[in-house]
Coordinates of C-alpha atoms and ligand atoms in Angstrom, one line a residue:
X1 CA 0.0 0.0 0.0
X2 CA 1.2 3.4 -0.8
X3 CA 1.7 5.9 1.7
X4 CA -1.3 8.6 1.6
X5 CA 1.0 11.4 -0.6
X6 CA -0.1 15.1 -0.1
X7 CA -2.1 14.9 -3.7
X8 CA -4.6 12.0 -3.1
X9 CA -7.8 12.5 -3.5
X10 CA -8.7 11.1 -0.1
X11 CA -7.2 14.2 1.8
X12 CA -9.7 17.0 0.2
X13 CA -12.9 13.8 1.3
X14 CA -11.2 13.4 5.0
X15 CA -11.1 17.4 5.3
X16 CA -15.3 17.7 3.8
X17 CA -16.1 15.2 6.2
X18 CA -14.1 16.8 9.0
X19 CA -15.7 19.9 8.3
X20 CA -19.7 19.0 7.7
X21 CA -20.5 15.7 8.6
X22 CA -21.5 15.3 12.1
X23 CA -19.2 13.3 14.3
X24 CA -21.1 10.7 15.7
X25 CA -19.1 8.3 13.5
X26 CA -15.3 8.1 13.9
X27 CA -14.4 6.5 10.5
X28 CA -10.8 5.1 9.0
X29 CA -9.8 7.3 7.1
X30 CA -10.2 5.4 3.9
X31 CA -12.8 7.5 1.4
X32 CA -14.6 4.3 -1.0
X33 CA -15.9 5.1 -4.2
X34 CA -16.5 1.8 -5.4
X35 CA -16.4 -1.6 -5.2
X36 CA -17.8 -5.4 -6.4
X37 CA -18.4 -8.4 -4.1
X38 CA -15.7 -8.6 -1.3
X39 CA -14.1 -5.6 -2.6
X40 CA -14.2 -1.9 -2.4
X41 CA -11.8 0.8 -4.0
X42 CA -11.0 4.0 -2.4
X43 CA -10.5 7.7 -4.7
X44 CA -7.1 6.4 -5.0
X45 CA -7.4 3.4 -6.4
X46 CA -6.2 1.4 -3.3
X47 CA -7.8 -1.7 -2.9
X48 CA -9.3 -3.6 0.0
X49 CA -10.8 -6.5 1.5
X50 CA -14.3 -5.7 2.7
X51 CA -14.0 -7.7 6.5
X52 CA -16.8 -5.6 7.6
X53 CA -19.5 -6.0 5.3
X54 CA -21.7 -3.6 6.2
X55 CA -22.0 -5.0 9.9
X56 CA -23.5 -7.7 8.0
X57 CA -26.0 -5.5 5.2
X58 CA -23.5 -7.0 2.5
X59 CA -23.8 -10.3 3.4
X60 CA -24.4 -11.1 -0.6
X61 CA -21.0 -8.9 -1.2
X62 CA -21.3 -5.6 -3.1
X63 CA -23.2 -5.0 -6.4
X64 CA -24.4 -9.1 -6.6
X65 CA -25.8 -9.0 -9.9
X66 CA -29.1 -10.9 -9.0
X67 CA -29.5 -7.9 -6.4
X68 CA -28.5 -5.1 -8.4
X69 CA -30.6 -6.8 -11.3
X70 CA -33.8 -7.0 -9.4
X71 CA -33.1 -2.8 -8.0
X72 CA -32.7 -2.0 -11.5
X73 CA -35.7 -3.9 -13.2
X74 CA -37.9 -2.5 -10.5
X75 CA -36.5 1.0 -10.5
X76 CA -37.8 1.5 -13.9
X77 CA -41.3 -0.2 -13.2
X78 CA -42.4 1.3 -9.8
X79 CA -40.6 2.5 -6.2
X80 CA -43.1 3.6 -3.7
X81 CA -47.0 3.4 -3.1
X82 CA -47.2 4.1 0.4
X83 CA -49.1 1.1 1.9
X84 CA -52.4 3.4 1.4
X85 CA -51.9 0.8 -2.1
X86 CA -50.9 -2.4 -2.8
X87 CA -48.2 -3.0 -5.1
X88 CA -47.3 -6.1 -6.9
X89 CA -44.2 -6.6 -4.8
X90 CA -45.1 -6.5 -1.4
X91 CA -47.3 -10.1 -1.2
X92 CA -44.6 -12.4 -3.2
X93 CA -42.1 -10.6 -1.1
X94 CA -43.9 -10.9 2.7
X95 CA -45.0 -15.0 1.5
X96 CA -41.1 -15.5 0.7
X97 CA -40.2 -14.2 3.7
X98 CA -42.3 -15.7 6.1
X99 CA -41.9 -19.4 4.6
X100 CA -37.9 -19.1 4.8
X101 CA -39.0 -18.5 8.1
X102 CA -41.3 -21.3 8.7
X103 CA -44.0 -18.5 10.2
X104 CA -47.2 -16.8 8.9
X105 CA -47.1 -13.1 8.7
X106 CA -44.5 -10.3 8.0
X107 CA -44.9 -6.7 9.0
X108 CA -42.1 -4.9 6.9
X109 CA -40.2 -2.0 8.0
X110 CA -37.1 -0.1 6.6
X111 CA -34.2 0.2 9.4
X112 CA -33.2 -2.2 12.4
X113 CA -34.5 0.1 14.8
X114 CA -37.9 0.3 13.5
X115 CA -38.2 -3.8 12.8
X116 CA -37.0 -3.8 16.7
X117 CA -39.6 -1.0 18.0
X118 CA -42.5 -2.6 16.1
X119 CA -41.2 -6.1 18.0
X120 CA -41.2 -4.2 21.0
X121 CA -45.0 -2.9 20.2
X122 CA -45.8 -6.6 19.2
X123 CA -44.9 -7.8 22.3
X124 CA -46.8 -5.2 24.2
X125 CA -50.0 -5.0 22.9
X126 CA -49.6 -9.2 22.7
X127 CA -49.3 -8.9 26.3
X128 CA -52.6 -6.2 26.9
X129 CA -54.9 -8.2 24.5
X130 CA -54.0 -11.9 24.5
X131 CA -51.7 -12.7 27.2
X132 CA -54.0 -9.9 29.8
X133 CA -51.5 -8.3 31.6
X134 CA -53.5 -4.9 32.8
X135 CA -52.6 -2.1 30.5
X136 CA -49.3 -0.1 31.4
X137 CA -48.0 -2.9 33.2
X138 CA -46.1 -4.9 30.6
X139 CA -42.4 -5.8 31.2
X140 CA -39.5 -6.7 28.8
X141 CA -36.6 -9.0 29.3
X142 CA -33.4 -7.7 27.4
X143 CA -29.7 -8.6 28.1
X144 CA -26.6 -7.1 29.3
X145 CA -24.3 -5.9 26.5
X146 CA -27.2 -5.9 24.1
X147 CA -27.6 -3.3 21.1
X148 CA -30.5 -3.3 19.6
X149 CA -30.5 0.4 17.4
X150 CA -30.3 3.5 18.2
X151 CA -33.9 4.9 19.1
X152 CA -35.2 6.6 22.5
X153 CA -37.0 3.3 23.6
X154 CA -34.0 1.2 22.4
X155 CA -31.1 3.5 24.2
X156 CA -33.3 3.2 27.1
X157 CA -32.1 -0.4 28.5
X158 CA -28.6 0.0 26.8
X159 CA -26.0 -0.3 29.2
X160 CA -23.2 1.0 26.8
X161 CA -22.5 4.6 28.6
X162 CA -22.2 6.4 24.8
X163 CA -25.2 4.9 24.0
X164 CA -27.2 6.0 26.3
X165 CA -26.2 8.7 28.1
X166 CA -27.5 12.2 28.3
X167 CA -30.6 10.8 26.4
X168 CA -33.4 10.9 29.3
X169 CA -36.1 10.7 30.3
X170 CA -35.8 6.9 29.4
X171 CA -38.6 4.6 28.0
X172 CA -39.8 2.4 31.1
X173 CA -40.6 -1.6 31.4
X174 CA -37.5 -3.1 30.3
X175 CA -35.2 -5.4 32.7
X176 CA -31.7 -6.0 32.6
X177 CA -30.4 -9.6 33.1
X178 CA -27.0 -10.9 32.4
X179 CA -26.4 -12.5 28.7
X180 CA -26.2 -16.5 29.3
X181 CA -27.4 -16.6 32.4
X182 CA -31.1 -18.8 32.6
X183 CA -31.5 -18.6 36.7
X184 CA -31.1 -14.9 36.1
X185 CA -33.9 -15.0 33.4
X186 CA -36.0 -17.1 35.8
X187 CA -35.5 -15.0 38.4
X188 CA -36.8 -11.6 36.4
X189 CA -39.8 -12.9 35.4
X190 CA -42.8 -11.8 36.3
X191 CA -46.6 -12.0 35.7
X192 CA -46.1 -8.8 33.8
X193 CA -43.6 -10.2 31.6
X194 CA -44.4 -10.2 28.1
X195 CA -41.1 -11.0 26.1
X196 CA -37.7 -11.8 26.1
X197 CA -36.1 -9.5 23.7
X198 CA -32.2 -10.8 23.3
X199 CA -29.3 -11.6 20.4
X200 CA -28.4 -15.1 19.7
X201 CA -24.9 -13.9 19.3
X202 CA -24.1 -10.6 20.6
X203 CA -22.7 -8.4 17.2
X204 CA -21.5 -5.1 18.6
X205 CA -21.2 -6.6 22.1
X206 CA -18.0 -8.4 20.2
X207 CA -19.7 -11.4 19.0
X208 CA -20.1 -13.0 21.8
X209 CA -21.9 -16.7 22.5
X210 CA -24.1 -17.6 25.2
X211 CA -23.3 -21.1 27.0
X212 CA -24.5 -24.2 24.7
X213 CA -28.3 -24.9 25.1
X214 CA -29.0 -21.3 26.5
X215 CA -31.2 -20.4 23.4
X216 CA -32.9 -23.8 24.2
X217 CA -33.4 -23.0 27.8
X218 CA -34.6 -19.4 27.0
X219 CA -37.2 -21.3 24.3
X220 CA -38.5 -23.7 27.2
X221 CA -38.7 -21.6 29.8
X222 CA -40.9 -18.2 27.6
X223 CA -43.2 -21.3 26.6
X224 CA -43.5 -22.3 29.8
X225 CA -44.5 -19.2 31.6
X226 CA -46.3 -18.1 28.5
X227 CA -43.9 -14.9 26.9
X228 CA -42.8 -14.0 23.7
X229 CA -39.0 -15.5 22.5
X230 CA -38.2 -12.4 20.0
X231 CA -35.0 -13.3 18.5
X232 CA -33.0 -9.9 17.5
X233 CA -31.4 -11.5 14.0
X234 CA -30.8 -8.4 12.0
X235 CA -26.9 -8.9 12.1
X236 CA -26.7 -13.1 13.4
X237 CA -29.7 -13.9 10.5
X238 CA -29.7 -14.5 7.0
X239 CA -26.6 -16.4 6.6
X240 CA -24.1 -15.2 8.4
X241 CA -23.7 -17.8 11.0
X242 CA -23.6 -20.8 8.5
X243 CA -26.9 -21.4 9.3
X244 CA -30.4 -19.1 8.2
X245 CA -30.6 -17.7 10.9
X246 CA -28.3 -18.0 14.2
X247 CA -31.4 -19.7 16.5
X248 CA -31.3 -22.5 13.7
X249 CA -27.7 -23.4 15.4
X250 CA -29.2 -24.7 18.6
X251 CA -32.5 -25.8 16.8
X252 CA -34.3 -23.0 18.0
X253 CA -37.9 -21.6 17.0
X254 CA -38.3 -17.8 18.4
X255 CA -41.6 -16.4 18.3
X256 CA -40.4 -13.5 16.6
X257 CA -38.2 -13.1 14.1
X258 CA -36.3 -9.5 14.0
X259 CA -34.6 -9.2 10.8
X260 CA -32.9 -6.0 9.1
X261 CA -29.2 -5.7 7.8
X262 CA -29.0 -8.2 4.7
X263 CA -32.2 -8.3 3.7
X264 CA -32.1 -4.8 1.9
X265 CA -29.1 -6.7 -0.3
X266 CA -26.9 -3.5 0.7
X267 CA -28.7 -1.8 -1.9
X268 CA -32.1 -0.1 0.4
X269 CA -33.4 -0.5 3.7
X270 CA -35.4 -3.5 4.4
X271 CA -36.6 -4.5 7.7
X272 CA -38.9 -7.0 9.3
X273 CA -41.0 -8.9 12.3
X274 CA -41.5 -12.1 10.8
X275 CA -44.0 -14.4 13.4
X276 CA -47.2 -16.3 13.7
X277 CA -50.9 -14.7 13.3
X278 CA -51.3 -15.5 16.7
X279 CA -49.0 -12.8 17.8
X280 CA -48.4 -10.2 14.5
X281 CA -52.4 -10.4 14.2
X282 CA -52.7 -8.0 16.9
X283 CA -52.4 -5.3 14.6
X284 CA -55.2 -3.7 12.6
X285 CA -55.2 -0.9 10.4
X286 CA -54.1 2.4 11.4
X287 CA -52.4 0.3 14.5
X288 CA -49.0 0.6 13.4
X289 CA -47.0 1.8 9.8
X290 CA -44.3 3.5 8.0
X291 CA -44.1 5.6 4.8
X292 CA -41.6 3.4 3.8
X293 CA -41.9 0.3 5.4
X294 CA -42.7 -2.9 2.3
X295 CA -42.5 -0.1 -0.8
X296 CA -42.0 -1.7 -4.0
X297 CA -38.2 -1.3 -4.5
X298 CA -37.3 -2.7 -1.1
X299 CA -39.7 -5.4 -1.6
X300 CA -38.2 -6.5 -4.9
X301 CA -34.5 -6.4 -3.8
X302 CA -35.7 -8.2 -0.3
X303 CA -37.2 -10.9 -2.4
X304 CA -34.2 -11.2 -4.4
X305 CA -32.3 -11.7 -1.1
X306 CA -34.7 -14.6 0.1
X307 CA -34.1 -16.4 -3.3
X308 CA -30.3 -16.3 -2.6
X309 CA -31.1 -17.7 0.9
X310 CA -33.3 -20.1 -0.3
X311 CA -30.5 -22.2 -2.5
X312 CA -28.7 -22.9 1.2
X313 CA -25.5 -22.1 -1.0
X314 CA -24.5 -18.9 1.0
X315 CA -24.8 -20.6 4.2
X316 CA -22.3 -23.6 3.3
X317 CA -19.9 -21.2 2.5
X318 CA -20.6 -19.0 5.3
X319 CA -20.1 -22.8 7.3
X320 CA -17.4 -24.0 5.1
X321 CA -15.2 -21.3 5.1
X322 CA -15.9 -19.9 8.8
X323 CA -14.2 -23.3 9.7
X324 CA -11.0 -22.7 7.9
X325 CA -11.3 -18.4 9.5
X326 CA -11.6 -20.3 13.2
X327 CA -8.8 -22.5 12.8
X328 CA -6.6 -19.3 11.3
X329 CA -7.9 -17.2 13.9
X330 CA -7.4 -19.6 16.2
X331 CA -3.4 -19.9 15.4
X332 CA -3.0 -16.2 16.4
X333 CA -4.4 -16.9 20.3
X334 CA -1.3 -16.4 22.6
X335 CA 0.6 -14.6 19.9
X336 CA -1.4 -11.3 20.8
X337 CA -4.6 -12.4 20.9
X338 CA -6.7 -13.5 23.8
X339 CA -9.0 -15.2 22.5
X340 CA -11.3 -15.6 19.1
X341 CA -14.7 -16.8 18.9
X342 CA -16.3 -17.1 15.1
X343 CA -19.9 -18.6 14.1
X344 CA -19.8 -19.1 10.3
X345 CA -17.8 -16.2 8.8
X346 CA -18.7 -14.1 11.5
X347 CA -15.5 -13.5 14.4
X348 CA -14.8 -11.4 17.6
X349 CA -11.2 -11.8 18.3
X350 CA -10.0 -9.9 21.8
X351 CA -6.5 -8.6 21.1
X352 CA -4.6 -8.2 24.5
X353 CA -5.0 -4.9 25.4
X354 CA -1.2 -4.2 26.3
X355 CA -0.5 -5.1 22.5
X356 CA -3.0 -2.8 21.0
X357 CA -6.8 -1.3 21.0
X358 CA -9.2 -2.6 18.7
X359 CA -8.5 0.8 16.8
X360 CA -4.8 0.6 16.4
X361 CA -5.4 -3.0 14.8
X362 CA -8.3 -2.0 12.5
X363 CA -5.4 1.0 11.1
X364 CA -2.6 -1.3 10.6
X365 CA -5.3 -3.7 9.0
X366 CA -6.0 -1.1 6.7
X367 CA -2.4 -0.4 5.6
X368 CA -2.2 -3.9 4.6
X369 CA -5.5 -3.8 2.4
X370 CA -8.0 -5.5 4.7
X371 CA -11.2 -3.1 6.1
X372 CA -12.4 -4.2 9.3
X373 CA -13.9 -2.7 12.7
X374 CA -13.3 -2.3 16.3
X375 CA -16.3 -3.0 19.0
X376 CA -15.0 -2.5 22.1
X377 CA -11.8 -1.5 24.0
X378 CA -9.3 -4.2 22.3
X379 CA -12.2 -6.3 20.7
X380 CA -12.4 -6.3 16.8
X381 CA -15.5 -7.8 14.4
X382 CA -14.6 -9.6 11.3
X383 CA -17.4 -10.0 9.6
X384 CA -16.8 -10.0 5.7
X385 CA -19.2 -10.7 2.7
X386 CA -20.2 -14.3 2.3
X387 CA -18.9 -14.4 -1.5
X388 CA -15.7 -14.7 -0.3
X389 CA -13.1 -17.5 -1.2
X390 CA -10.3 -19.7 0.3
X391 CA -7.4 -17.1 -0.7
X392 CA -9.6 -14.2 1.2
X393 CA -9.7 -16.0 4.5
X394 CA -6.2 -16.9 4.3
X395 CA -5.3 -13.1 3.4
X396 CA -7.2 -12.1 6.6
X397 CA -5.7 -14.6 8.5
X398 CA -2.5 -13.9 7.0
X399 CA -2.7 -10.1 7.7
X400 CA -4.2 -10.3 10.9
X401 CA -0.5 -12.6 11.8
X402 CA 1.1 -9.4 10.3
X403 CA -0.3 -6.7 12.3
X404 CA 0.6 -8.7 16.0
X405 CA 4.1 -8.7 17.9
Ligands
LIG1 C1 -27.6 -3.1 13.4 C2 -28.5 -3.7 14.5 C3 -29.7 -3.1 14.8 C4 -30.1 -1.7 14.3 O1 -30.3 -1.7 12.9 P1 -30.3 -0.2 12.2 O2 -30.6 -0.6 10.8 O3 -28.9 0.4 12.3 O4 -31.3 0.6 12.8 C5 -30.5 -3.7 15.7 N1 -30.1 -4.9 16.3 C6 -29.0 -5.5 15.9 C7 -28.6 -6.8 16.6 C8 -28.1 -4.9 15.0 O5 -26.9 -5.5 14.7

């Protein structure tokens, strides 16, 4: 890799952001222009591996031409309604959708946030009108080190201090209990409770794994004491983990499915509760909506996504080749790193602190041409496009040896 010179086109990007973008991002200082499957290009025509994906929205890799195709053909055709219409998108999309998930309704919505507030809403008035917990009353389950998005409601029971800070008064009816820990989960429930809200694996927590047969427990023990299992998937799902989505690694049927990320193919937003009637049917008109939420476009590219799932093909290779990235990764433990854990091509690996912070590492990564992100402290996320090969697990591997004493 070059050394940034004084004429690259970067610097005059780095100083535009500097000076008008607010700074509620801290980005590397790499400025992309464009890129195709795994990689992306910069405005100086430096090169890199893509480790990052999107936080998981590129799952399919960048520009995939059955994506791209199916944004373009609907483009020219038809790109919003409002849901005031039908269009001819929305239904084939919403039945694709729900049978990849083995449940009977979808209630689309555009961001993460939104698919995770409309759970949240599900869960709620679930709890007032089937379940009968007195109105006001209703109390959710969530877990330490979650993230869940970024609204009011969902800063509200984040216990990440830059989160959620400064952001009061805070949305009540949500309890904290530690992440893997079922007499914990026991212990918080209540009559009032309504749902469990959690991650399978914990993304931006540093993807972290509860104990074997904790997703099992959790199933047992919400159908036992009659509360919702709603499975946050919009980073673990849709391929990532090897598997369709990460509950299917433990066998594991949530009530509700929370989907985002990947399903908009990188291209749009796409978001979505996926779940039975008996719990998604508590909504009727004028209960709930979005502008955006299942317009044409989204819907076309979001089916195009399910029809890429639906071959199984992306999640071999996301199993395939996450087992040669965990034995690679696995090498490095002792030599600077901690530990490493990695579902499918999906990998938190815990650098020792006194070697580097997660930052430092993601900058030397990026001198050597690979694009990946910190979480926390000395934590980093690998979490690159699925449509990678052999050689590009081996140069991550490879460069990730590099950067370490
Ligand atoms: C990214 C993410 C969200 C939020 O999605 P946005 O599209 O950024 O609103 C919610 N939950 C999880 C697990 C995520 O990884």
């Amino acid at each position: 890799m070059d050394a940034p010179e004084a004429t690259s086109q970067s610097h005059e990007h780095l100083s535009l952001a500097e000076e008008w973008i607010a700074a509620n991002y801290h980005p590397l200082p790499v400025v992309i222009s464009h890129a195709e499957g795994a990689w992306v290009t910069d405005v100086d025509g430096h090169r890199y591996l893509d480790a990052l994906a999107g936080y998981s929205a590129l799952n399919f890799g960048h520009l995939h031409p059955a994506l791209v195709g199916a944004a373009h053909e609907q483009l020219d055709r038809l790109t919003l309604t409002s849901r005031a219409f039908h269009s001819d998108q929305l239904g084939p999309f919403c039945r694709d959708l729900a049978a990849l998930a083995g449940k009977e309704l979808v209630l689309p919505m555009n961001t993460g946030a939104e698919a995770v507030e409309t759970a949240i809403k599900t869960a709620r008035k679930w709890g007032y009108e089937v379940k009968g917990v007195p109105d006001g009353a209703a109390r959710i389950i969530v877990m330490s080190g979650n993230f869940h998005g970024r609204t009011t409601t969902i800063i509200s029971f984040s216990e990440d201090p830059d989160a959620h800070d400064h952001y009061g008064p805070y949305t009540p009816g949500f309890d904290i209990v530690p992440y893997g820990d079922l007499e914990a989960l026991e212990a918080a429930m209540t009559d009032e409770t309504v749902a469990v809200l959690l991650e399978p694996i914990q993304g931006e927590g540093g993807v972290v794994l509860p104990p074997a047969g904790y997703l099992r427990a959790v199933r047992a023990l919400t159908r036992e004491r009659n509360v919702l299992m709603l499975a946050d998937e919009i980073q673990s799902g849709l391929g990532r983990t090897g598997t369709t989505f990460a509950c299917d690694l433990e066998d594991v049927v949530p009530d509700v499915y929370i989907l985002g990320k990947a399903l908009g193919g990188g291209i749009v937003p796409v978001s979505a509760v996926v779940a039975d009637r008996s719990v998604l049917g508590v909504f009727t008109p004028g209960s709930h909506g979005s502008t955006f939420g299942g317009n044409p476009l989204g819907a076309a590219v979001g089916r195009a996504v399910v029809g890429l799932l639906r071959t199984g093909e992306y999640q071999e290779r996301a199993a395939h080749l996450g087992k040669l990235l965990d034995e690679g990764l696995r090498g490095l433990v002792g030599r600077g790193v901690d530990a490493v854990r990695v579902r499918g091509l999906w990998a938190g690996v815990d650098i020792t602190p006194s070697v580097m912070t997660g930052r430092e590492a993601c900058e030397r990564m990026m001198e050597l041409g690979v694009l990946m992100k910190d979480t926390h402290g000395s934590t980093v996320r690998l979490a690159p496009p699925l449509v990678i090969g052999e050689d590009e697990v081996h140069l991550l591997v490879d460069s990730f040896a590099k950067i370490l004493p």
